[in-house]
Amino acid sequence: MLKLIYRRLLMMVVMLLGLLAIMFVVANVAPGDPARLAAGPDATRDMVETIRVERGLDKPLPQRFVIYLGSVVTGDLGTSIHTGRAVLHDLAIYFPATLELVLFSIGLAIVLGIPLGVIAAVNHNQLADHIIRIFAVSGVAMPMFWLGLMLQWYLALELNWFPLGGQLDLMSDPPTRITGMLTVDALLTGNFAIFLGAVAHLFLPALSLSFPALASIIRVNRAEMLETLNRDYITNARAQGIGPLRIVAAYALKNALLPTLAMIGLRFGWMLGGTVLVEGVFDWPGVGLYAAKAAISSDFEPIMAVTLVLGASFMLANLLIDLTYAALDPRVRAQV
Amino acid sequence: MTDVTFSERHESSIREYRRMAATFRRSSSAMFGLVIVLVFLLMALIGPWIAPFPEDALGAVHLDNKLQPPSAAHWFGTDEVGLDIFSRVLIGARVSLQIGLIVTGVAMLIGVPLGMLAGMSGGWMRETIMRVTDIFLSIPGLILAIAIVGALGPGIINAMIALSLVWWPGYVRLVEAKTLSLRNETYVDAARALGAPMHRILFVHILPNCLSPIVVKASMDMGMAILGAASLGFLGLGAQPPYPEWGAMISIGRNYMPDWWWYSFFPGLAIYLTVLGFNLLGDGLRDVLDPRQRS
């Protein structure tokens, strides 16, 4: 097992290197002059050339890539033009908020998706099944940013059930920063009112973000449950007089959960990508919003850094899912 | 032998197509998807001629008519410079169809040959192709697309380039797996034994047998590429206003929420229905063409 983890982590480093290399090539074959961009619109030709030499932009591409890698390894991810701060500093501020949002969304997708999948499978081809299936099919097609806008309009503006956006009410003081995730920090400092406020702010962005994942979880869980419920051991359990609830919860669901778990890993990546869309709608101060702003202003160092961080998160999440898979399924464990 | 009619000669394949069509028709969701896609295609083909205000697609200005709610004259209302949103959504279908076709087409043109090559060749060639594919798939596609647009600069052409660049790896994986399973089939061995050159084996023996999963994936991808382009448009990285692209319309329309809700509501509905249509169609096609792939 440890050997597997070690091998996968090593693989991850190689993949991230590859990712950086691809990004680096894309950034540098693109039209546009980074030296001119950094120098600003009013710079003279001499000033641009000075900056080009200062930043090493006059050196050949492979050499610049090695220099860039060297600075990444030492934690220097460059400076953001649009915030004017070190990219590493920006990421430390914004990443926890994104992580909090994504984790909450996944939780929401699991908590809603698994029961809905089970209900659909148990009521196969009945009304509940049809409704849930329509819901599941639409979820994947739904543009998250549009769903977010509509939820914001109806649930926040019309009904006033949820706040419009942001992480906290303007009036409340944020808790002491420990993890950077407001809900966790509020709980750690024992501030329950702030915790509730933070959850209320989380809910709508998380719901919009979770929609495609929710839909896929329902689909996979339903299909797996349908298959499992037809197995011989379930028929056997039924014949033994075991109650329907126990059959579903203790016998069938356990086996149906494994493919669902794999789907969750896959959707984690989609969610990380989706933050770019949803954070803007709800004014959520995370890396998604940061990346969108950086991309608009062709601010390349933050973009590289965000790609790196989100790529690493996605790979780590998949590693975790695979390990959980192995821990839960003895057949997989035997192969490891 | 000369008086064998067309229907007699192709009897078995005609029977096969009939059976497929019957399976497809039995699925109400597949038919629903087909209808949506047909309406969408119709909109894209004749949109500019049936739009009530075709000149509104690009930058006309009727300030006296701005931000009107939906009415008999303006079914979807008007925007902040008085443009008819119904006309713009209608003509936007053509934009979306173009994006979907180009992105999916380029992705297939890159991905399918690479996938066949990787599956047939083995060795370092396969390793290289598959590892590069893995790297592309190791990061959420939208993030990579945004990063590429960030490097190239915003705009609809660059958005299409970016989406195509992140879309092909999926085809490599699909086709490589399929080729691997086909390369040791008896008929491929036979062709090889007869001395058929590599390109003949690939295009005459392997490719036709990969077509079903490719068609299914392409149908799904049409929808997802349109969604991707709309997402870039929404972020201000894709089509630029006043270009009638649905995502770009929502990105301006959101500033007019909630009082002028129709501005972003209808373009969003159009994206949703189009993507839904292609997904349902893809699902239906999979059930017909590739029943074993069903999840």
Coordinates of N, CA, C and O in Angstrom, one line a residue, chain A residues 164-259:
Chain A
L164 N -27.2 37.2 -0.7 CA -26.9 37.4 -2.1 C -25.6 36.8 -2.5 O -25.4 36.2 -3.6
G165 N -24.6 37.1 -1.7 CA -23.2 36.6 -2.1 C -22.2 37.0 -1.0 O -22.6 37.4 0.1
G166 N -21.0 36.7 -1.3 CA -19.9 37.0 -0.3 C -19.8 35.8 0.7 O -20.5 34.8 0.5
Q167 N -19.0 36.0 1.7 CA -18.8 34.9 2.6 C -19.5 35.1 4.0 O -19.8 34.2 4.7
L168 N -19.7 36.4 4.3 CA -20.2 36.7 5.6 C -21.0 38.0 5.4 O -20.8 38.8 4.5
D169 N -21.9 38.3 6.4 CA -22.6 39.6 6.4 C -21.6 40.7 6.6 O -20.6 40.5 7.3
L170 N -21.8 41.9 6.1 CA -20.9 43.0 6.3 C -20.7 43.3 7.8 O -19.7 43.7 8.2
M171 N -21.8 43.1 8.6 CA -21.8 43.5 10.0 C -21.0 42.6 10.8 O -20.6 43.0 11.9
S172 N -20.9 41.3 10.4 CA -20.2 40.4 11.4 C -18.7 40.3 11.1 O -18.2 40.4 10.0
D173 N -18.0 40.2 12.2 CA -16.5 40.1 12.2 C -16.1 38.7 11.8 O -16.6 37.7 12.4
P174 N -15.2 38.5 10.9 CA -14.8 37.1 10.6 C -14.0 36.6 11.8 O -13.4 37.3 12.5
P175 N -14.1 35.3 12.0 CA -13.4 34.7 13.1 C -11.9 34.7 12.8 O -11.4 35.0 11.7
T176 N -11.1 34.5 13.9 CA -9.6 34.4 13.7 C -9.3 33.4 12.6 O -9.8 32.3 12.6
R177 N -8.3 33.8 11.7 CA -8.0 33.0 10.6 C -7.1 31.8 11.0 O -6.0 32.0 11.5
I178 N -7.6 30.6 11.0 CA -6.8 29.5 11.3 C -6.6 28.6 10.1 O -5.5 28.5 9.6
T179 N -7.7 28.1 9.5 CA -7.6 27.3 8.3 C -7.9 28.2 7.1 O -7.5 27.8 6.0
G180 N -8.5 29.3 7.3 CA -8.9 30.1 6.1 C -10.3 29.7 5.7 O -10.9 30.4 4.9
M181 N -10.8 28.6 6.1 CA -12.2 28.2 5.8 C -13.1 28.8 6.9 O -13.0 28.3 8.1
L182 N -14.0 29.7 6.5 CA -14.7 30.4 7.6 C -15.6 29.5 8.5 O -15.6 29.7 9.7
T183 N -16.2 28.5 7.9 CA -17.1 27.6 8.7 C -16.2 26.9 9.7 O -16.6 26.8 10.9
V184 N -15.1 26.4 9.3 CA -14.2 25.6 10.2 C -13.6 26.6 11.3 O -13.6 26.2 12.5
D185 N -13.2 27.7 10.8 CA -12.6 28.7 11.8 C -13.6 29.1 12.8 O -13.3 29.2 14.0
A186 N -14.9 29.3 12.4 CA -15.9 29.7 13.3 C -16.2 28.6 14.3 O -16.3 28.9 15.5
L187 N -16.2 27.4 13.9 CA -16.4 26.3 14.8 C -15.2 26.2 15.8 O -15.4 26.0 17.0
L188 N -14.0 26.3 15.2 CA -12.8 26.2 16.1 C -12.7 27.2 17.2 O -12.3 27.0 18.3
T189 N -13.2 28.4 16.8 CA -13.2 29.5 17.8 C -14.5 29.5 18.6 O -14.7 30.4 19.4
G190 N -15.4 28.5 18.3 CA -16.6 28.4 19.1 C -17.6 29.5 18.8 O -18.5 29.8 19.7
N191 N -17.6 30.1 17.7 CA -18.5 31.2 17.3 C -19.6 30.6 16.5 O -19.6 30.6 15.3
F192 N -20.7 30.2 17.1 CA -21.7 29.5 16.4 C -22.6 30.4 15.5 O -23.0 29.9 14.4
A193 N -22.8 31.6 15.9 CA -23.6 32.5 15.1 C -22.9 32.8 13.7 O -23.5 32.8 12.7
I194 N -21.6 33.0 13.8 CA -20.8 33.2 12.6 C -20.8 32.0 11.7 O -21.0 32.0 10.5
F195 N -20.8 30.8 12.4 CA -20.8 29.5 11.6 C -22.1 29.4 10.8 O -22.1 29.1 9.6
L196 N -23.2 29.7 11.5 CA -24.5 29.7 10.8 C -24.5 30.7 9.6 O -25.0 30.3 8.5
G197 N -24.0 31.9 9.9 CA -24.0 32.9 8.8 C -23.1 32.4 7.6 O -23.5 32.6 6.5
A198 N -22.0 31.8 7.9 CA -21.1 31.3 6.9 C -21.8 30.2 6.1 O -21.6 30.2 4.8
V199 N -22.5 29.3 6.8 CA -23.1 28.2 6.0 C -24.2 28.8 5.1 O -24.4 28.3 4.0
A200 N -25.0 29.8 5.6 CA -26.0 30.4 4.8 C -25.4 31.0 3.5 O -26.0 30.9 2.5
H201 N -24.2 31.6 3.7 CA -23.6 32.2 2.5 C -23.1 31.1 1.6 O -23.0 31.3 0.4
L202 N -22.7 30.0 2.1 CA -22.1 28.9 1.3 C -23.2 28.2 0.5 O -22.9 27.7 -0.6
F203 N -24.4 28.2 1.0 CA -25.4 27.3 0.5 C -25.7 27.4 -1.0 O -25.6 26.5 -1.8
L204 N -26.0 28.7 -1.5 CA -26.4 28.8 -2.9 C -25.2 28.6 -3.8 O -25.4 27.9 -4.8
P205 N -24.1 29.1 -3.6 CA -23.0 28.8 -4.5 C -22.7 27.3 -4.5 O -22.4 26.7 -5.6
A206 N -22.7 26.7 -3.3 CA -22.5 25.2 -3.3 C -23.5 24.5 -4.1 O -23.2 23.5 -4.8
L207 N -24.8 24.9 -3.9 CA -25.8 24.2 -4.6 C -25.6 24.3 -6.2 O -25.7 23.3 -6.9
S208 N -25.3 25.5 -6.6 CA -25.1 25.7 -8.1 C -24.0 24.8 -8.6 O -24.0 24.2 -9.6
L209 N -22.9 24.8 -7.8 CA -21.7 24.1 -8.1 C -21.9 22.6 -8.1 O -21.3 21.8 -8.9
S210 N -22.8 22.1 -7.2 CA -23.0 20.7 -7.0 C -23.9 20.1 -8.1 O -24.0 18.9 -8.2
F211 N -24.6 20.9 -8.8 CA -25.7 20.4 -9.6 C -25.2 19.3 -10.6 O -25.9 18.2 -10.7
P212 N -24.2 19.5 -11.5 CA -23.8 18.5 -12.4 C -23.3 17.2 -11.6 O -23.6 16.1 -12.1
A213 N -22.6 17.4 -10.5 CA -22.1 16.2 -9.8 C -23.3 15.5 -9.2 O -23.4 14.3 -9.2
L214 N -24.2 16.2 -8.7 CA -25.4 15.6 -8.1 C -26.1 14.8 -9.1 O -26.5 13.6 -8.9
A215 N -26.3 15.3 -10.3 CA -26.9 14.6 -11.4 C -26.2 13.3 -11.7 O -26.8 12.2 -11.8
S216 N -24.9 13.4 -11.8 CA -24.1 12.1 -12.1 C -24.2 11.1 -11.0 O -24.2 9.9 -11.3
I217 N -24.1 11.6 -9.8 CA -24.2 10.7 -8.6 C -25.5 9.9 -8.7 O -25.6 8.7 -8.5
I218 N -26.6 10.7 -8.9 CA -27.9 10.0 -9.0 C -27.9 9.0 -10.1 O -28.3 7.8 -9.8
R219 N -27.4 9.3 -11.2 CA -27.4 8.4 -12.4 C -26.6 7.1 -12.0 O -27.1 6.0 -12.2
V220 N -25.4 7.3 -11.6 CA -24.6 6.1 -11.3 C -25.2 5.3 -10.2 O -25.3 4.1 -10.3
N221 N -25.6 6.0 -9.1 CA -26.1 5.2 -8.0 C -27.4 4.5 -8.3 O -27.6 3.3 -7.9
R222 N -28.2 5.1 -9.1 CA -29.5 4.4 -9.5 C -29.1 3.2 -10.4 O -29.7 2.1 -10.1
A223 N -28.3 3.4 -11.3 CA -27.9 2.2 -12.2 C -27.3 1.1 -11.4 O -27.7 -0.1 -11.6
E224 N -26.4 1.4 -10.5 CA -25.8 0.4 -9.7 C -26.7 -0.3 -8.8 O -26.7 -1.5 -8.6
M225 N -27.6 0.5 -8.2 CA -28.6 -0.1 -7.3 C -29.5 -1.0 -8.0 O -29.9 -2.1 -7.5
L226 N -29.9 -0.6 -9.2 CA -30.8 -1.5 -10.0 C -30.1 -2.8 -10.3 O -30.7 -3.9 -10.2
E227 N -28.8 -2.7 -10.6 CA -28.1 -4.0 -10.9 C -28.0 -4.8 -9.7 O -28.2 -6.0 -9.7
T228 N -27.6 -4.2 -8.6 CA -27.3 -4.9 -7.3 C -28.6 -5.6 -6.8 O -28.6 -6.7 -6.3
L229 N -29.8 -4.8 -7.0 CA -31.0 -5.3 -6.4 C -31.5 -6.6 -7.1 O -32.3 -7.3 -6.7
N230 N -30.9 -6.9 -8.3 CA -31.3 -8.1 -9.1 C -30.4 -9.2 -8.8 O -30.5 -10.3 -9.4
R231 N -29.4 -9.0 -7.9 CA -28.4 -10.1 -7.7 C -29.0 -11.2 -6.9 O -30.0 -11.0 -6.1
D232 N -28.4 -12.4 -6.9 CA -28.9 -13.5 -6.2 C -28.9 -13.4 -4.7 O -29.8 -13.8 -4.0
Y233 N -27.8 -12.7 -4.2 CA -27.7 -12.6 -2.8 C -28.8 -11.7 -2.2 O -29.2 -11.9 -1.0
I234 N -29.3 -10.8 -3.0 CA -30.4 -10.0 -2.5 C -31.7 -10.8 -2.5 O -32.5 -10.8 -1.5
T235 N -31.9 -11.6 -3.6 CA -33.1 -12.5 -3.6 C -33.1 -13.4 -2.4 O -34.1 -13.7 -1.7
N236 N -31.9 -13.9 -2.1 CA -31.7 -14.8 -1.0 C -32.0 -14.1 0.3 O -32.7 -14.7 1.1
A237 N -31.5 -12.9 0.5 CA -31.8 -12.1 1.7 C -33.3 -11.9 1.8 O -33.9 -12.0 2.9
R238 N -34.0 -11.6 0.7 CA -35.4 -11.4 0.7 C -36.1 -12.7 1.2 O -37.0 -12.7 2.0
A239 N -35.7 -13.8 0.6 CA -36.3 -15.1 0.9 C -36.1 -15.4 2.4 O -37.0 -16.1 3.0
Q240 N -35.1 -14.9 3.0 CA -34.9 -15.1 4.4 C -35.7 -14.2 5.3 O -35.7 -14.3 6.5
G241 N -36.5 -13.4 4.6 CA -37.4 -12.5 5.4 C -36.8 -11.3 5.9 O -37.4 -10.7 6.8
I242 N -35.7 -10.9 5.4 CA -35.1 -9.6 5.8 C -35.9 -8.4 5.3 O -36.3 -8.4 4.1
G243 N -36.1 -7.4 6.1 CA -37.0 -6.3 5.7 C -36.4 -5.5 4.6 O -35.2 -5.5 4.4
P244 N -37.3 -4.8 3.8 CA -36.8 -4.1 2.6 C -35.9 -3.0 2.9 O -34.9 -2.8 2.2
L245 N -36.1 -2.3 4.0 CA -35.2 -1.2 4.4 C -33.8 -1.7 4.6 O -32.8 -1.1 4.2
R246 N -33.7 -2.8 5.4 CA -32.4 -3.4 5.7 C -31.7 -3.9 4.5 O -30.5 -3.8 4.3
I247 N -32.5 -4.5 3.6 CA -31.9 -5.0 2.3 C -31.3 -3.9 1.5 O -30.1 -4.0 1.1
V248 N -32.0 -2.7 1.4 CA -31.5 -1.6 0.7 C -30.2 -1.0 1.4 O -29.2 -0.9 0.8
A249 N -30.4 -0.8 2.7 CA -29.3 0.0 3.4 C -28.1 -0.9 3.6 O -27.0 -0.5 3.4
A250 N -28.3 -2.1 4.1 CA -27.2 -2.9 4.5 C -26.6 -3.8 3.5 O -25.5 -4.1 3.5
Y251 N -27.5 -4.2 2.5 CA -27.0 -5.2 1.6 C -26.7 -4.6 0.2 O -25.6 -4.9 -0.3
A252 N -27.6 -3.9 -0.3 CA -27.5 -3.4 -1.7 C -26.6 -2.2 -1.8 O -25.6 -2.1 -2.6
L253 N -26.9 -1.2 -0.9 CA -26.2 0.1 -1.1 C -24.7 0.0 -0.9 O -24.0 0.7 -1.7
K254 N -24.3 -0.8 0.0 CA -22.9 -1.0 0.2 C -22.1 -1.3 -1.1 O -21.1 -0.7 -1.4
N255 N -22.7 -2.2 -1.9 CA -22.0 -2.5 -3.1 C -22.2 -1.5 -4.2 O -21.3 -1.3 -5.1
A256 N -23.3 -0.8 -4.2 CA -23.6 0.2 -5.2 C -22.7 1.4 -5.0 O -22.5 2.2 -5.9
L257 N -22.2 1.6 -3.8 CA -21.5 2.8 -3.4 C -20.2 3.0 -4.1 O -19.7 4.0 -4.4
L258 N -19.5 1.8 -4.4 CA -18.2 1.9 -4.9 C -18.1 2.6 -6.3 O -17.3 3.6 -6.4
P259 N -18.9 2.3 -7.3 CA -18.8 3.0 -8.5 C -19.2 4.5 -8.3 O -18.7 5.4 -9.0

